[in-house]
mmCIF file of C-alpha atoms and ligand atoms in Angstrom:
data_model
loop_
_atom_site.group_PDB
_atom_site.id
_atom_site.type_symbol
_atom_site.label_atom_id
_atom_site.label_comp_id
_atom_site.label_asym_id
_atom_site.label_seq_id
_atom_site.Cartn_x
_atom_site.Cartn_y
_atom_site.Cartn_z
ATOM 1 C CA MET A 1 0.000 0.000 0.000
ATOM 2 C CA ILE A 2 1.238 3.497 -0.746
ATOM 3 C CA TYR A 3 0.825 6.120 1.899
ATOM 4 C CA PRO A 4 0.319 9.635 0.692
ATOM 5 C CA TYR A 5 2.799 12.304 1.550
ATOM 6 C CA ILE A 6 1.378 15.228 3.315
ATOM 7 C CA MET A 7 2.473 18.606 2.134
ATOM 8 C CA PHE A 8 1.721 21.553 4.333
ATOM 9 C CA ARG A 9 1.460 25.149 3.312
ATOM 10 C CA SER A 10 1.245 28.095 5.594
ATOM 11 C CA THR A 11 -1.925 30.079 4.945
ATOM 12 C CA MET A 12 -2.228 32.108 8.090
ATOM 13 C CA ALA A 13 0.888 34.189 8.377
ATOM 14 C CA ARG A 14 -1.017 37.270 7.254
ATOM 15 C CA ARG A 15 -2.329 37.877 10.774
ATOM 16 C CA ASP A 16 1.189 37.957 12.115
ATOM 17 C CA SER A 17 2.547 41.103 13.694
ATOM 18 C CA LEU A 18 5.560 42.025 15.775
ATOM 19 C CA PRO A 19 4.993 42.632 19.485
ATOM 20 C CA VAL A 20 4.047 46.074 20.679
ATOM 21 C CA LYS A 21 6.203 45.317 23.678
ATOM 22 C CA THR A 22 8.380 42.281 24.346
ATOM 23 C CA ALA A 23 7.863 40.175 27.504
ATOM 24 C CA GLN A 24 11.253 41.363 28.751
ATOM 25 C CA GLN A 25 10.246 45.017 28.392
ATOM 26 C CA MET A 26 6.918 44.417 30.118
ATOM 27 C CA ALA A 27 8.739 42.677 32.979
ATOM 28 C CA MET A 28 11.190 45.576 33.280
ATOM 29 C CA ASP A 29 8.382 48.127 33.289
ATOM 30 C CA GLY A 30 6.389 46.149 35.886
ATOM 31 C CA ASP A 31 3.420 45.709 33.491
ATOM 32 C CA GLN A 32 0.689 43.169 34.156
ATOM 33 C CA PRO A 33 0.502 40.626 31.297
ATOM 34 C CA PRO A 34 -2.101 41.798 28.717
ATOM 35 C CA SER A 35 -5.246 39.689 28.284
ATOM 36 C CA LYS A 36 -3.917 37.805 25.256
ATOM 37 C CA TYR A 37 -1.274 36.241 27.521
ATOM 38 C CA ILE A 38 -3.810 34.988 30.074
ATOM 39 C CA TYR A 39 -4.425 31.267 29.944
ATOM 40 C CA SER A 40 -7.993 30.172 30.392
ATOM 41 C CA ASN A 41 -9.304 26.664 30.970
ATOM 42 C CA ASN A 42 -11.965 26.939 28.310
ATOM 43 C CA THR A 43 -9.818 27.150 25.196
ATOM 44 C CA SER A 44 -8.508 24.342 22.992
ATOM 45 C CA TYR A 45 -5.193 24.527 24.880
ATOM 46 C CA ALA A 46 -6.917 23.242 28.026
ATOM 47 C CA LYS A 47 -6.931 19.615 26.856
ATOM 48 C CA PHE A 48 -3.531 19.232 28.503
ATOM 49 C CA GLY A 49 -4.869 20.266 31.891
ATOM 50 C CA PRO A 50 -4.733 23.355 34.077
ATOM 51 C CA LEU A 51 -1.643 25.415 34.787
ATOM 52 C CA GLU A 52 0.160 24.087 37.860
ATOM 53 C CA THR A 53 3.199 26.001 39.036
ATOM 54 C CA SER A 54 4.724 23.336 41.288
ATOM 55 C CA PRO A 55 3.804 19.755 40.423
ATOM 56 C CA PRO A 56 6.006 16.898 41.728
ATOM 57 C CA PHE A 57 9.474 16.398 40.266
ATOM 58 C CA ALA A 58 9.767 14.044 37.302
ATOM 59 C CA PRO A 59 11.887 10.969 38.022
ATOM 60 C CA VAL A 60 13.304 11.199 34.500
ATOM 61 C CA PRO A 61 16.155 8.678 33.962
ATOM 62 C CA VAL A 62 19.765 9.877 33.898
ATOM 63 C CA ILE A 63 21.719 8.294 31.037
ATOM 64 C CA ASP A 64 25.505 8.037 30.716
ATOM 65 C CA ILE A 65 26.102 9.070 27.098
ATOM 66 C CA GLY A 66 29.744 7.991 27.231
ATOM 67 C CA CYS A 67 28.664 4.426 27.876
ATOM 68 C CA LEU A 68 26.030 4.057 25.138
ATOM 69 C CA LEU A 69 28.228 2.986 22.260
ATOM 70 C CA SER A 70 31.743 1.921 23.021
ATOM 71 C CA SER A 71 33.878 3.129 25.847
ATOM 72 C CA CYS A 72 32.660 0.884 28.641
ATOM 73 C CA LYS A 73 32.257 -2.825 29.371
ATOM 74 C CA GLN A 74 29.714 -4.723 27.315
ATOM 75 C CA ASP A 75 27.374 -5.506 30.189
ATOM 76 C CA GLU A 76 27.422 -1.858 31.317
ATOM 77 C CA GLN A 77 26.694 -0.764 27.774
ATOM 78 C CA GLU A 78 23.789 -3.177 27.472
ATOM 79 C CA ASN A 79 22.457 -1.939 30.766
ATOM 80 C CA GLU A 80 22.640 1.705 29.609
ATOM 81 C CA LEU A 81 20.942 0.869 26.290
ATOM 82 C CA ALA A 82 18.126 -0.899 28.144
ATOM 83 C CA LYS A 83 17.752 2.170 30.371
ATOM 84 C CA LEU A 84 17.618 4.385 27.293
ATOM 85 C CA ARG A 85 14.942 2.257 25.678
ATOM 86 C CA SER A 86 12.871 2.212 28.831
ATOM 87 C CA ALA A 87 13.234 6.008 29.226
ATOM 88 C CA LEU A 88 12.070 6.624 25.672
ATOM 89 C CA THR A 89 9.124 4.246 25.738
ATOM 90 C CA THR A 90 7.783 5.695 28.992
ATOM 91 C CA TRP A 91 8.893 9.329 29.335
ATOM 92 C CA GLY A 92 10.234 10.135 25.881
ATOM 93 C CA CYS A 93 13.016 12.073 27.550
ATOM 94 C CA PHE A 94 16.066 11.738 29.776
ATOM 95 C CA GLN A 95 18.882 13.678 31.379
ATOM 96 C CA ALA A 96 22.150 13.106 29.495
ATOM 97 C CA VAL A 97 25.367 13.157 31.521
ATOM 98 C CA ASN A 98 28.977 12.322 30.635
ATOM 99 C CA HIS A 99 28.397 13.899 27.212
ATOM 100 C CA GLY A 100 31.875 15.412 27.024
ATOM 101 C CA LEU A 101 30.952 19.097 27.623
ATOM 102 C CA SER A 102 32.418 20.576 30.798
ATOM 103 C CA ASP A 103 30.494 22.710 33.286
ATOM 104 C CA SER A 104 32.511 25.778 32.299
ATOM 105 C CA TYR A 105 31.818 25.137 28.600
ATOM 106 C CA LEU A 106 28.060 24.969 29.264
ATOM 107 C CA ASP A 107 28.237 27.986 31.540
ATOM 108 C CA ASN A 108 29.841 29.980 28.740
ATOM 109 C CA ILE A 109 26.947 29.118 26.385
ATOM 110 C CA GLN A 110 24.476 30.379 28.996
ATOM 111 C CA GLN A 111 26.523 33.562 29.513
ATOM 112 C CA VAL A 112 26.631 34.393 25.812
ATOM 113 C CA ILE A 113 22.851 34.118 25.518
ATOM 114 C CA LYS A 114 22.367 36.110 28.724
ATOM 115 C CA GLN A 115 24.602 38.869 27.362
ATOM 116 C CA PHE A 116 22.536 39.009 24.192
ATOM 117 C CA PHE A 117 19.293 39.461 26.134
ATOM 118 C CA GLU A 118 20.958 42.107 28.302
ATOM 119 C CA LEU A 119 21.607 44.322 25.273
ATOM 120 C CA SER A 120 19.357 47.360 24.998
ATOM 121 C CA LEU A 121 16.111 46.922 23.092
ATOM 122 C CA GLU A 122 17.542 49.253 20.447
ATOM 123 C CA ASP A 123 20.502 46.892 19.919
ATOM 124 C CA LYS A 124 18.377 43.756 19.874
ATOM 125 C CA ARG A 125 15.897 45.337 17.487
ATOM 126 C CA GLU A 126 18.487 44.941 14.696
ATOM 127 C CA TYR A 127 17.819 41.204 14.838
ATOM 128 C CA PHE A 128 14.011 41.416 15.046
ATOM 129 C CA ARG A 129 12.291 38.727 13.030
ATOM 130 C CA GLU A 130 10.282 39.856 10.024
ATOM 131 C CA THR A 131 6.497 39.486 9.985
ATOM 132 C CA GLY A 132 5.461 36.089 8.637
ATOM 133 C CA SER A 133 8.765 34.444 9.532
ATOM 134 C CA VAL A 134 10.015 32.791 12.709
ATOM 135 C CA GLU A 135 13.698 33.433 12.222
ATOM 136 C CA GLY A 136 15.275 36.188 14.301
ATOM 137 C CA TYR A 137 14.630 37.843 17.654
ATOM 138 C CA GLY A 138 11.101 38.359 18.929
ATOM 139 C CA ASN A 139 7.916 36.662 19.964
ATOM 140 C CA ASP A 140 5.584 33.985 18.621
ATOM 141 C CA MET A 141 4.223 34.285 15.137
ATOM 142 C CA THR A 142 0.524 35.095 15.411
ATOM 143 C CA TYR A 143 -1.725 32.748 13.482
ATOM 144 C CA SER A 144 -5.156 33.533 14.917
ATOM 145 C CA GLU A 145 -7.006 36.115 16.988
ATOM 146 C CA THR A 146 -7.555 33.613 19.795
ATOM 147 C CA GLN A 147 -3.938 32.512 20.098
ATOM 148 C CA VAL A 148 -2.689 32.662 23.683
ATOM 149 C CA GLN A 149 0.740 34.321 23.825
ATOM 150 C CA ASP A 150 3.753 32.928 25.665
ATOM 151 C CA TRP A 151 5.633 34.963 28.277
ATOM 152 C CA CYS A 152 9.025 34.633 26.628
ATOM 153 C CA ASP A 153 11.280 36.293 24.096
ATOM 154 C CA ARG A 154 13.506 34.258 21.868
ATOM 155 C CA LEU A 155 16.159 34.361 19.221
ATOM 156 C CA PHE A 156 15.415 31.694 16.654
ATOM 157 C CA LEU A 157 18.118 30.680 14.167
ATOM 158 C CA ARG A 158 18.373 28.086 11.420
ATOM 159 C CA ILE A 159 21.906 26.932 12.165
ATOM 160 C CA LEU A 160 22.332 24.057 9.711
ATOM 161 C CA PRO A 161 22.770 23.540 6.828
ATOM 162 C CA GLU A 162 25.520 26.083 7.154
ATOM 163 C CA ASP A 163 24.910 27.640 3.732
ATOM 164 C CA GLN A 164 21.349 28.535 4.797
ATOM 165 C CA ARG A 165 22.417 30.659 7.748
ATOM 166 C CA LYS A 166 20.913 34.143 7.641
ATOM 167 C CA LEU A 167 23.759 35.943 9.316
ATOM 168 C CA ARG A 168 21.782 39.177 9.587
ATOM 169 C CA PHE A 169 19.934 37.524 12.486
ATOM 170 C CA TRP A 170 23.126 36.278 14.166
ATOM 171 C CA PRO A 171 24.142 38.776 16.852
ATOM 172 C CA GLU A 172 27.526 40.476 16.507
ATOM 173 C CA ASN A 173 27.250 41.472 20.128
ATOM 174 C CA PRO A 174 28.397 39.747 22.309
ATOM 175 C CA SER A 175 31.350 39.508 19.939
ATOM 176 C CA ASN A 176 31.892 35.789 20.597
ATOM 177 C CA PHE A 177 28.252 34.841 19.885
ATOM 178 C CA ARG A 178 28.818 33.438 16.401
ATOM 179 C CA GLU A 179 31.931 31.395 17.123
ATOM 180 C CA THR A 180 30.460 30.097 20.408
ATOM 181 C CA ILE A 181 27.254 28.886 18.791
ATOM 182 C CA ASP A 182 29.173 27.504 15.826
ATOM 183 C CA ASP A 183 31.346 25.408 18.132
ATOM 184 C CA TYR A 184 28.367 24.331 20.268
ATOM 185 C CA THR A 185 26.625 23.195 17.068
ATOM 186 C CA LYS A 186 29.464 20.799 16.247
ATOM 187 C CA LYS A 187 29.347 19.337 19.743
ATOM 188 C CA ILE A 188 25.543 19.022 19.660
ATOM 189 C CA MET A 189 25.669 17.213 16.315
ATOM 190 C CA SER A 190 28.189 14.652 17.577
ATOM 191 C CA ILE A 191 26.150 14.019 20.735
ATOM 192 C CA SER A 192 23.029 13.680 18.550
ATOM 193 C CA LEU A 193 24.756 11.099 16.366
ATOM 194 C CA VAL A 194 25.597 8.994 19.419
ATOM 195 C CA ILE A 195 21.990 9.226 20.647
ATOM 196 C CA PHE A 196 20.441 8.379 17.246
ATOM 197 C CA LYS A 197 22.719 5.341 16.884
ATOM 198 C CA ALA A 198 22.105 4.207 20.463
ATOM 199 C CA MET A 199 18.328 4.513 19.985
ATOM 200 C CA ALA A 200 18.561 2.226 16.920
ATOM 201 C CA LYS A 201 20.774 -0.224 18.794
ATOM 202 C CA SER A 202 18.398 -0.299 21.737
ATOM 203 C CA LEU A 203 15.652 -1.520 19.368
ATOM 204 C CA GLU A 204 18.047 -3.959 17.620
ATOM 205 C CA LEU A 205 17.818 -2.011 14.369
ATOM 206 C CA GLU A 206 20.481 -1.145 11.817
ATOM 207 C CA GLU A 207 22.647 1.512 13.483
ATOM 208 C CA ASN A 208 22.049 4.333 10.969
ATOM 209 C CA CYS A 209 18.316 3.905 10.459
ATOM 210 C CA PHE A 210 17.449 7.016 12.518
ATOM 211 C CA SER A 211 20.641 9.045 12.140
ATOM 212 C CA LYS A 212 20.449 9.061 8.331
ATOM 213 C CA HIS A 213 17.364 11.285 8.548
ATOM 214 C CA PHE A 214 18.861 13.926 10.831
ATOM 215 C CA THR A 215 22.647 14.074 10.700
ATOM 216 C CA GLU A 216 23.546 14.286 6.995
ATOM 217 C CA GLU A 217 24.954 17.474 5.525
ATOM 218 C CA SER A 218 21.606 18.586 4.097
ATOM 219 C CA ASP A 219 19.727 18.096 7.386
ATOM 220 C CA VAL A 220 18.559 20.928 9.577
ATOM 221 C CA LEU A 221 19.477 22.163 13.031
ATOM 222 C CA GLN A 222 17.363 24.938 14.510
ATOM 223 C CA GLY A 223 18.410 26.826 17.606
ATOM 224 C CA ARG A 224 15.996 28.590 19.940
ATOM 225 C CA PHE A 225 17.602 30.771 22.595
ATOM 226 C CA ILE A 226 14.900 31.702 25.056
ATOM 227 C CA LEU A 227 14.450 34.221 27.850
ATOM 228 C CA TYR A 228 11.522 33.763 30.239
ATOM 229 C CA PRO A 229 11.479 37.025 32.198
ATOM 230 C CA PRO A 230 9.990 37.083 35.718
ATOM 231 C CA CYS A 231 6.210 37.235 35.445
ATOM 232 C CA PRO A 232 3.950 38.959 38.016
ATOM 233 C CA THR A 233 1.193 36.319 37.552
ATOM 234 C CA PRO A 234 2.833 32.890 37.082
ATOM 235 C CA ASP A 235 -0.458 31.159 37.903
ATOM 236 C CA LYS A 236 -2.196 32.724 34.882
ATOM 237 C CA VAL A 237 0.441 32.842 32.149
ATOM 238 C CA PHE A 238 2.610 30.182 30.477
ATOM 239 C CA GLY A 239 6.244 30.724 29.592
ATOM 240 C CA LEU A 240 5.587 28.289 26.759
ATOM 241 C CA LYS A 241 2.285 26.504 26.156
ATOM 242 C CA ALA A 242 2.023 22.698 26.109
ATOM 243 C CA HIS A 243 3.397 21.188 22.917
ATOM 244 C CA SER A 244 5.473 18.347 21.584
ATOM 245 C CA ASP A 245 8.522 19.147 19.471
ATOM 246 C CA ARG A 246 8.611 18.755 15.729
ATOM 247 C CA SER A 247 12.207 17.540 15.831
ATOM 248 C CA GLY A 248 13.896 14.176 15.781
ATOM 249 C CA ILE A 249 15.494 14.919 19.102
ATOM 250 C CA THR A 250 15.770 18.171 21.032
ATOM 251 C CA LEU A 251 18.852 18.894 23.137
ATOM 252 C CA LEU A 252 18.083 21.418 25.844
ATOM 253 C CA LEU A 253 20.488 23.284 28.048
ATOM 254 C CA GLN A 254 18.405 24.423 30.997
ATOM 255 C CA ASP A 255 19.125 27.452 33.143
ATOM 256 C CA PRO A 256 21.311 25.989 35.917
ATOM 257 C CA GLY A 257 19.535 28.018 38.609
ATOM 258 C CA VAL A 258 15.841 28.116 37.691
ATOM 259 C CA GLU A 259 13.292 25.371 37.058
ATOM 260 C CA GLY A 260 10.319 25.848 34.786
ATOM 261 C CA LEU A 261 10.127 22.986 32.297
ATOM 262 C CA GLN A 262 7.320 20.475 32.892
ATOM 263 C CA VAL A 263 6.632 17.180 31.178
ATOM 264 C CA LEU A 264 3.341 15.288 30.843
ATOM 265 C CA ASN A 265 3.360 11.586 31.660
ATOM 266 C CA ASP A 266 0.306 9.372 31.931
ATOM 267 C CA GLY A 267 -1.986 12.387 32.228
ATOM 268 C CA LYS A 268 0.026 14.055 35.018
ATOM 269 C CA TRP A 269 2.377 17.011 34.931
ATOM 270 C CA TYR A 270 5.855 16.832 36.464
ATOM 271 C CA MET A 271 8.553 19.457 36.922
ATOM 272 C CA VAL A 272 11.841 18.550 35.237
ATOM 273 C CA PRO A 273 14.628 18.888 37.823
ATOM 274 C CA VAL A 274 17.648 20.966 36.882
ATOM 275 C CA ILE A 275 20.888 18.970 36.825
ATOM 276 C CA PRO A 276 23.421 21.684 35.961
ATOM 277 C CA GLU A 277 25.896 19.379 34.186
ATOM 278 C CA ALA A 278 23.195 17.545 32.187
ATOM 279 C CA LEU A 279 21.607 18.174 28.826
ATOM 280 C CA PHE A 280 17.903 17.418 28.879
ATOM 281 C CA ILE A 281 17.043 15.343 25.818
ATOM 282 C CA ASN A 282 13.498 14.888 24.592
ATOM 283 C CA LEU A 283 12.258 13.147 21.503
ATOM 284 C CA GLY A 284 10.285 15.044 18.938
ATOM 285 C CA ASP A 285 7.310 13.892 16.866
ATOM 286 C CA GLN A 286 9.458 12.715 13.961
ATOM 287 C CA MET A 287 11.084 10.073 16.199
ATOM 288 C CA GLN A 288 7.660 8.946 17.403
ATOM 289 C CA ILE A 289 6.669 8.537 13.732
ATOM 290 C CA LEU A 290 9.905 6.731 12.742
ATOM 291 C CA SER A 291 9.653 4.364 15.726
ATOM 292 C CA ASN A 292 6.014 3.608 14.812
ATOM 293 C CA GLY A 293 4.887 4.955 18.184
ATOM 294 C CA ILE A 294 7.270 2.824 20.302
ATOM 295 C CA PHE A 295 9.207 5.877 21.437
ATOM 296 C CA LYS A 296 7.262 8.845 22.809
ATOM 297 C CA SER A 297 7.462 12.489 21.857
ATOM 298 C CA PRO A 298 6.431 13.940 25.216
ATOM 299 C CA VAL A 299 4.113 16.898 25.633
ATOM 300 C CA HIS A 300 5.913 19.563 27.664
ATOM 301 C CA ARG A 301 5.476 23.204 28.662
ATOM 302 C CA VAL A 302 7.208 25.936 30.631
ATOM 303 C CA VAL A 303 5.924 27.886 33.618
ATOM 304 C CA THR A 304 7.286 31.210 34.843
ATOM 305 C CA ASN A 305 7.931 32.546 38.314
ATOM 306 C CA SER A 306 7.637 35.985 39.815
ATOM 307 C CA ASP A 307 11.201 36.669 40.870
ATOM 308 C CA LYS A 308 13.683 34.980 38.568
ATOM 309 C CA GLY A 309 14.228 35.070 34.838
ATOM 310 C CA ARG A 310 15.165 31.811 33.114
ATOM 311 C CA ILE A 311 17.308 31.225 30.042
ATOM 312 C CA SER A 312 17.287 28.038 28.022
ATOM 313 C CA VAL A 313 19.017 26.940 24.855
ATOM 314 C CA ALA A 314 17.120 24.435 22.725
ATOM 315 C CA MET A 315 18.643 22.739 19.658
ATOM 316 C CA PHE A 316 16.279 20.857 17.350
ATOM 317 C CA THR A 317 17.491 18.234 14.870
ATOM 318 C CA GLU A 318 15.226 18.060 11.825
ATOM 319 C CA PRO A 319 15.392 16.307 8.456
ATOM 320 C CA GLU A 320 16.012 18.121 5.191
ATOM 321 C CA PRO A 321 12.383 19.144 4.432
ATOM 322 C CA ASN A 322 12.038 16.898 1.349
ATOM 323 C CA LYS A 323 13.023 13.734 3.164
ATOM 324 C CA GLU A 324 10.215 11.245 3.689
ATOM 325 C CA ILE A 325 9.666 10.324 7.312
ATOM 326 C CA GLY A 326 7.577 7.254 8.064
ATOM 327 C CA PRO A 327 7.718 4.246 10.411
ATOM 328 C CA VAL A 328 10.854 2.103 9.965
ATOM 329 C CA ASP A 329 9.833 -1.146 8.187
ATOM 330 C CA ALA A 330 11.360 -3.398 10.840
ATOM 331 C CA LEU A 331 9.058 -1.847 13.448
ATOM 332 C CA VAL A 332 5.867 -2.625 11.533
ATOM 333 C CA ASP A 333 4.304 -6.072 11.820
ATOM 334 C CA GLU A 334 0.992 -7.762 12.497
ATOM 335 C CA LYS A 335 1.221 -7.163 16.204
ATOM 336 C CA ARG A 336 2.137 -3.532 15.688
ATOM 337 C CA PRO A 337 0.539 -2.272 12.459
ATOM 338 C CA ARG A 338 1.708 0.960 10.959
ATOM 339 C CA VAL A 339 0.465 3.871 13.081
ATOM 340 C CA TYR A 340 1.563 6.932 11.075
ATOM 341 C CA LYS A 341 1.501 8.224 7.517
ATOM 342 C CA THR A 342 4.688 9.162 5.746
ATOM 343 C CA VAL A 343 5.242 12.885 6.094
ATOM 344 C CA LYS A 344 7.412 15.524 4.526
ATOM 345 C CA ASP A 345 8.100 19.061 5.705
ATOM 346 C CA TYR A 346 6.486 18.180 9.034
ATOM 347 C CA ALA A 347 8.165 21.066 10.855
ATOM 348 C CA VAL A 348 5.908 23.730 9.326
ATOM 349 C CA PHE A 349 2.754 21.715 9.975
ATOM 350 C CA ASN A 350 3.611 21.015 13.607
ATOM 351 C CA HIS A 351 4.290 24.679 14.267
ATOM 352 C CA GLU A 352 0.912 25.797 12.942
ATOM 353 C CA CYS A 353 -0.890 23.058 14.902
ATOM 354 C CA PHE A 354 0.861 24.226 18.070
ATOM 355 C CA GLN A 355 -0.331 27.783 17.715
ATOM 356 C CA LYS A 356 -3.902 26.602 17.052
ATOM 357 C CA GLY A 357 -3.933 24.161 19.982
ATOM 358 C CA VAL A 358 -4.190 21.126 17.647
ATOM 359 C CA VAL A 359 -2.112 17.956 18.272
ATOM 360 C CA ALA A 360 -0.039 17.506 15.101
ATOM 361 C CA LEU A 361 0.732 13.824 15.730
ATOM 362 C CA ASP A 362 -2.986 13.009 15.856
ATOM 363 C CA ALA A 363 -3.425 14.620 12.455
ATOM 364 C CA VAL A 364 -0.852 12.303 10.816
ATOM 365 C CA LYS A 365 -2.211 9.070 12.297
ATOM 366 C CA LEU A 366 -3.535 6.480 9.876
HETATM 367 O O1 LIG B 1 12.728 26.350 27.668
HETATM 368 C C1 LIG B 1 12.503 25.171 27.902
HETATM 369 O O2 LIG B 1 12.793 24.628 28.972
HETATM 370 C C2 LIG B 1 11.819 24.316 26.869
HETATM 371 C C3 LIG B 1 11.766 24.924 25.512
HETATM 372 C C4 LIG B 1 10.943 24.135 24.560
HETATM 373 O O3 LIG B 1 10.220 23.243 24.910
HETATM 374 C C5 LIG B 1 10.983 24.460 23.122
HETATM 375 O O4 LIG B 1 11.599 25.468 22.753
HETATM 376 O O5 LIG B 1 10.392 23.695 22.323
HETATM 377 FE FE1 LIG B 2 9.665 22.017 23.217
#
């Protein structure tokens, strides 16, 4: 049987406008969040449950990346791969340690992003995104009148393929921004390769069956550098609404001093603990599709707090948009029939669904 490709086209960008005031400016001026930021339980977003500012901590597994492929004893490696598989079939996420990046290296990444957000609005305005496009500094794209806004500002960059970089959006201040992010990109791509291969191995699949979709030269890496300023009403406003990622995997460097990320598991929300030396890894929808639903792409969201700002650095691995992403043949059989269609250019579709409060993965189910 042939499964149709789904092509998605953006039709709603016309409503988009740049913010009158960024969340950071509102926080600095002591403004109350405007009504379009206020979350209400009777919108389509409410299907993921009410806003809870301090749910229990998530016992998300901690995985030793250094042990997944080669450098430790076989039984330890098998043990770590089994832990990885169990983490991804239940939570869809884990804390990665022993990934080769030192505390001071990670601290420097945080500092560079912090310095960017500390620039004056005038200086940051140079990198403002354009209407109808996500790339650059700013807020959410607006797709509909009823869209609930997130209390965060972000710099969004398409980092790979390298020849698609729009350097006009890459800050020149701080002066080490470009080289720092360039170097971090290389490290993130090698860690991703290890994780993609280990995921395949944990399911006894051919080692490259996931990595070939996300780590070739034509594949995409998006970076989202996010500031969640303190918010006077954390019980009414999300830093980032509930969503699942459109990526293969997402590698997140959390603020070492401030929690805020929450993950949904079995209908309950949990706060992701901050482990300063860890990268938080979550699967995105395209890995749920490729694994025929065996691995989970977890729904997650971010809450704010009234006294501390939070910075996070999210890197999203995505396929080259023309690549076909569908369940791996070896994971389809009579006991587990094919769950998802083959998709292309899924990133754009997922983003629009998110802003409308629609679950993108449900829309690509067979
Ligand atoms: O800031 C965070 O902790 C999470 C960010 C996130 O989920 C995203 O950018 O997709
Ligand atoms: Fe996310």
